Amino acid sequence: MKILISGFDPFGGEKINPAYEAVKLLPDSIMGAEIVKMEIPTVFHLAAEVLEEKVREVDPDVILCIGQAGGRYGITPERVAINVDDARIPDNEQKQPIDEKIKEDGSDAYFSSLPIKAMVEKMKEAKIPASISNSAGTFVCNHIMYQILYIIDKNYPDKTGGFIHCPFIPEQVVDKPNQPSMNLVDIVSGLEAGIEAIIERYGKEDVKEIGGTIH
């Protein structure tokens, strides 16, 4: 099995993005699966172009993207991506689409094809705070998750894919009072546990566990 895992570059003047920093620290092999790592730009559409080019090059079985979500306390696999860009702030090329469809011929939404509940369960077993997220937002993270699932739906039905958000790391919140963070070592441990769950349940249905929210 081959897993392509990407992380975003630093965004908005930040010197670091925990997403790609964690990806870089992952082992090159997990449970016998080859881990292919790459950095993608925090830019609407360009991120997808770069990622799809890599998919064609390495032909992975699983496509997994990692992004940061400031304000979250744990690692959060995303359940769904919606077909809209509505950027509250500009991306790294100062693009700020508002109420724009990502793909005119795409579904209104695509659900992750990863075993997100098994992933959360495995992370918790590793003593890493984790939960399912039911909204990836409307910025570049939702955009790339939607694009992954769009190309799988249209071109690669034998592949699976999805997205995980990770918290800020401590050095990012020094000047951000009351913002939660997680150290990079724990983020890496959580991602590795999540990847193990992907491998273990590859080709199988997700576990039936409570993972919903009231609001």
Short mmCIF file of C-alpha atoms in Angstrom, two decimals:
data_model
loop_
_atom_site.label_atom_id
_atom_site.label_comp_id
_atom_site.label_asym_id
_atom_site.label_seq_id
_atom_site.Cartn_x
_atom_site.Cartn_y
_atom_site.Cartn_z
CA MET A 1 0.00 0.00 0.00
CA LYS A 2 1.10 3.55 -0.75
CA ILE A 3 -0.18 6.58 1.14
CA LEU A 4 0.35 10.11 -0.17
CA ILE A 5 0.19 12.55 2.73
CA SER A 6 0.48 16.30 2.27
CA GLY A 7 0.72 19.27 4.58
CA PHE A 8 0.22 22.97 3.88
CA ASP A 9 3.06 25.48 3.81
CA PRO A 10 3.16 28.32 6.41
CA PHE A 11 0.19 30.63 6.07
CA GLY A 12 -0.30 34.36 6.44
CA GLY A 13 3.16 35.34 7.64
CA GLU A 14 3.53 32.41 10.05
CA LYS A 15 7.05 30.95 10.11
CA ILE A 16 5.77 27.42 10.57
CA ASN A 17 2.77 25.27 9.78
CA PRO A 18 2.35 22.31 12.14
CA ALA A 19 0.64 20.37 9.37
CA TYR A 20 3.69 19.97 7.15
CA GLU A 21 6.10 19.94 10.09
CA ALA A 22 4.25 16.88 11.40
CA VAL A 23 4.12 15.25 7.99
CA LYS A 24 7.90 15.60 7.63
CA LEU A 25 8.43 13.76 10.92
CA LEU A 26 6.29 10.76 10.02
CA PRO A 27 8.19 7.54 9.30
CA ASP A 28 8.67 6.54 5.67
CA SER A 29 6.88 3.27 6.33
CA ILE A 30 3.97 2.48 8.67
CA MET A 31 2.81 -1.11 9.09
CA GLY A 32 4.45 -1.96 5.77
CA ALA A 33 2.74 0.89 3.88
CA GLU A 34 4.94 3.35 2.00
CA ILE A 35 4.45 6.94 3.14
CA VAL A 36 5.01 9.57 0.43
CA LYS A 37 5.21 13.12 1.84
CA MET A 38 4.77 16.48 0.16
CA GLU A 39 4.17 20.14 0.91
CA ILE A 40 1.33 21.99 -0.82
CA PRO A 41 0.69 25.75 -1.09
CA THR A 42 -2.05 27.42 0.92
CA VAL A 43 -3.57 28.74 -2.28
CA PHE A 44 -7.00 28.04 -3.77
CA HIS A 45 -6.86 25.73 -6.83
CA LEU A 46 -3.05 25.75 -7.02
CA ALA A 47 -2.94 23.39 -4.04
CA ALA A 48 -5.17 20.95 -5.92
CA GLU A 49 -3.15 21.22 -9.13
CA VAL A 50 0.09 20.43 -7.30
CA LEU A 51 -1.52 17.56 -5.41
CA GLU A 52 -3.17 15.99 -8.46
CA GLU A 53 0.12 16.10 -10.34
CA LYS A 54 1.72 14.15 -7.48
CA VAL A 55 -1.17 11.66 -7.49
CA ARG A 56 -0.53 10.96 -11.18
CA GLU A 57 3.19 10.59 -10.47
CA VAL A 58 3.11 8.19 -7.50
CA ASP A 59 -0.31 6.50 -7.93
CA PRO A 60 -1.13 6.17 -4.20
CA ASP A 61 -3.88 3.99 -2.73
CA VAL A 62 -4.74 6.66 -0.15
CA ILE A 63 -4.62 10.46 -0.44
CA LEU A 64 -4.51 12.25 2.91
CA CYS A 65 -4.09 15.98 3.50
CA ILE A 66 -3.24 17.68 6.79
CA GLY A 67 -4.01 21.27 7.75
CA GLN A 68 -3.98 23.42 10.86
CA ALA A 69 -7.08 24.56 12.72
CA GLY A 70 -6.33 27.20 15.32
CA GLY A 71 -8.65 26.99 18.31
CA ARG A 72 -9.07 23.22 18.28
CA TYR A 73 -7.89 21.16 21.25
CA GLY A 74 -7.30 17.88 19.47
CA ILE A 75 -6.64 16.23 16.13
CA THR A 76 -9.81 16.17 14.06
CA PRO A 77 -10.43 13.99 11.00
CA GLU A 78 -12.98 15.76 8.82
CA ARG A 79 -16.23 14.06 7.87
CA VAL A 80 -17.35 16.20 4.90
CA ALA A 81 -16.20 18.83 2.40
CA ILE A 82 -18.66 21.24 0.76
CA ASN A 83 -18.63 22.71 -2.73
CA VAL A 84 -18.01 26.33 -1.81
CA ASP A 85 -15.10 28.70 -1.33
CA ASP A 86 -15.99 31.56 1.01
CA ALA A 87 -12.73 33.02 2.24
CA ARG A 88 -12.90 35.26 5.30
CA ILE A 89 -9.24 36.12 4.68
CA PRO A 90 -6.97 35.93 1.60
CA ASP A 91 -4.81 32.90 0.84
CA ASN A 92 -1.03 33.09 0.39
CA GLU A 93 -1.45 34.64 -3.07
CA GLN A 94 -4.02 37.15 -1.82
CA LYS A 95 -6.88 35.33 -3.51
CA GLN A 96 -10.17 35.63 -1.63
CA PRO A 97 -13.03 33.86 -3.41
CA ILE A 98 -16.46 34.55 -1.93
CA ASP A 99 -19.44 32.24 -2.43
CA GLU A 100 -17.79 30.48 -5.37
CA LYS A 101 -18.32 26.86 -6.32
CA ILE A 102 -15.15 24.79 -6.26
CA LYS A 103 -16.32 22.57 -9.11
CA GLU A 104 -19.33 23.37 -11.28
CA ASP A 105 -19.81 19.69 -12.13
CA GLY A 106 -19.15 18.46 -8.59
CA SER A 107 -21.55 17.29 -5.91
CA ASP A 108 -22.74 19.75 -3.29
CA ALA A 109 -20.63 17.81 -0.80
CA TYR A 110 -18.34 14.78 -0.61
CA PHE A 111 -17.86 12.63 2.46
CA SER A 112 -14.45 11.35 3.52
CA SER A 113 -13.82 7.80 2.37
CA LEU A 114 -11.43 7.21 5.27
CA PRO A 115 -12.44 5.28 8.43
CA ILE A 116 -12.64 8.47 10.48
CA LYS A 117 -14.21 6.88 13.57
CA ALA A 118 -11.62 4.13 13.68
CA MET A 119 -8.95 6.80 13.27
CA VAL A 120 -10.25 8.77 16.26
CA GLU A 121 -10.50 5.59 18.31
CA LYS A 122 -6.90 4.67 17.48
CA MET A 123 -5.65 8.16 18.35
CA LYS A 124 -7.41 8.05 21.71
CA GLU A 125 -5.85 4.65 22.40
CA ALA A 126 -2.50 6.38 21.83
CA LYS A 127 -3.55 8.98 24.47
CA ILE A 128 -3.89 11.77 21.91
CA PRO A 129 -6.95 14.06 22.11
CA ALA A 130 -9.02 13.51 18.98
CA SER A 131 -12.57 13.84 17.68
CA ILE A 132 -14.50 13.94 14.43
CA SER A 133 -15.11 17.36 12.89
CA ASN A 134 -18.27 17.91 10.89
CA SER A 135 -17.08 21.11 9.21
CA ALA A 136 -13.79 21.76 7.45
CA GLY A 137 -14.70 25.42 7.08
CA THR A 138 -14.80 27.24 3.74
CA PHE A 139 -11.13 28.14 3.34
CA VAL A 140 -8.29 26.26 1.62
CA CYS A 141 -8.56 23.21 3.90
CA ASN A 142 -12.15 22.50 2.86
CA HIS A 143 -11.13 23.36 -0.70
CA ILE A 144 -8.36 20.74 -0.89
CA MET A 145 -10.47 18.07 0.84
CA TYR A 146 -13.24 18.68 -1.68
CA GLN A 147 -10.77 18.56 -4.55
CA ILE A 148 -9.29 15.27 -3.32
CA LEU A 149 -12.70 13.64 -3.12
CA TYR A 150 -13.76 15.17 -6.45
CA ILE A 151 -10.83 13.65 -8.35
CA ILE A 152 -11.40 10.32 -6.61
CA ASP A 153 -15.06 10.41 -7.62
CA LYS A 154 -14.33 11.40 -11.21
CA ASN A 155 -11.02 9.69 -11.99
CA TYR A 156 -9.79 7.33 -9.29
CA PRO A 157 -12.68 5.25 -7.87
CA ASP A 158 -10.24 2.68 -6.49
CA LYS A 159 -8.56 5.26 -4.22
CA THR A 160 -9.61 6.60 -0.82
CA GLY A 161 -9.01 10.03 0.63
CA GLY A 162 -9.73 12.61 3.26
CA PHE A 163 -8.45 15.36 5.49
CA ILE A 164 -7.24 15.85 9.07
CA HIS A 165 -6.96 19.12 10.99
CA CYS A 166 -4.36 19.50 13.73
CA PRO A 167 -4.10 22.22 16.42
CA PHE A 168 -1.57 24.99 16.69
CA ILE A 169 1.75 24.06 18.27
CA PRO A 170 2.89 25.95 21.42
CA GLU A 171 5.24 28.39 19.66
CA GLN A 172 2.30 29.65 17.58
CA VAL A 173 0.22 30.65 20.59
CA VAL A 174 2.83 32.51 22.64
CA ASP A 175 1.16 35.79 21.63
CA LYS A 176 -2.35 34.33 21.33
CA PRO A 177 -3.87 34.26 24.83
CA ASN A 178 -6.32 31.43 25.60
CA GLN A 179 -5.59 29.58 22.36
CA PRO A 180 -5.14 25.81 22.76
CA SER A 181 -2.12 24.02 21.33
CA MET A 182 -0.56 20.57 21.07
CA ASN A 183 3.13 19.78 20.91
CA LEU A 184 4.48 18.53 17.60
CA VAL A 185 5.53 15.14 18.99
CA ASP A 186 1.94 14.41 20.01
CA ILE A 187 0.59 15.57 16.66
CA VAL A 188 2.96 13.19 14.89
CA SER A 189 1.95 10.35 17.23
CA GLY A 190 -1.72 11.07 16.59
CA LEU A 191 -1.29 11.15 12.81
CA GLU A 192 0.67 7.90 12.88
CA ALA A 193 -2.08 6.25 14.91
CA GLY A 194 -4.69 7.54 12.47
CA ILE A 195 -2.71 6.18 9.53
CA GLU A 196 -2.49 2.80 11.26
CA ALA A 197 -6.29 2.76 11.45
CA ILE A 198 -6.50 3.59 7.73
CA ILE A 199 -4.25 0.64 6.96
CA GLU A 200 -6.02 -1.76 9.30
CA ARG A 201 -9.47 -0.95 7.91
CA TYR A 202 -8.49 -0.54 4.26
CA GLY A 203 -11.27 -2.05 2.15
CA LYS A 204 -13.52 -2.44 5.19
CA GLU A 205 -16.35 -0.39 6.65
CA ASP A 206 -15.65 2.10 9.42
CA VAL A 207 -16.40 1.14 13.01
CA LYS A 208 -19.82 2.04 14.47
CA GLU A 209 -19.02 4.43 17.29
CA ILE A 210 -20.62 7.64 18.53
CA GLY A 211 -18.95 10.55 16.80
CA GLY A 212 -21.68 13.09 16.27
CA THR A 213 -22.29 16.41 17.91
CA ILE A 214 -25.42 18.26 19.07
CA HIS A 215 -24.46 21.53 17.33
#
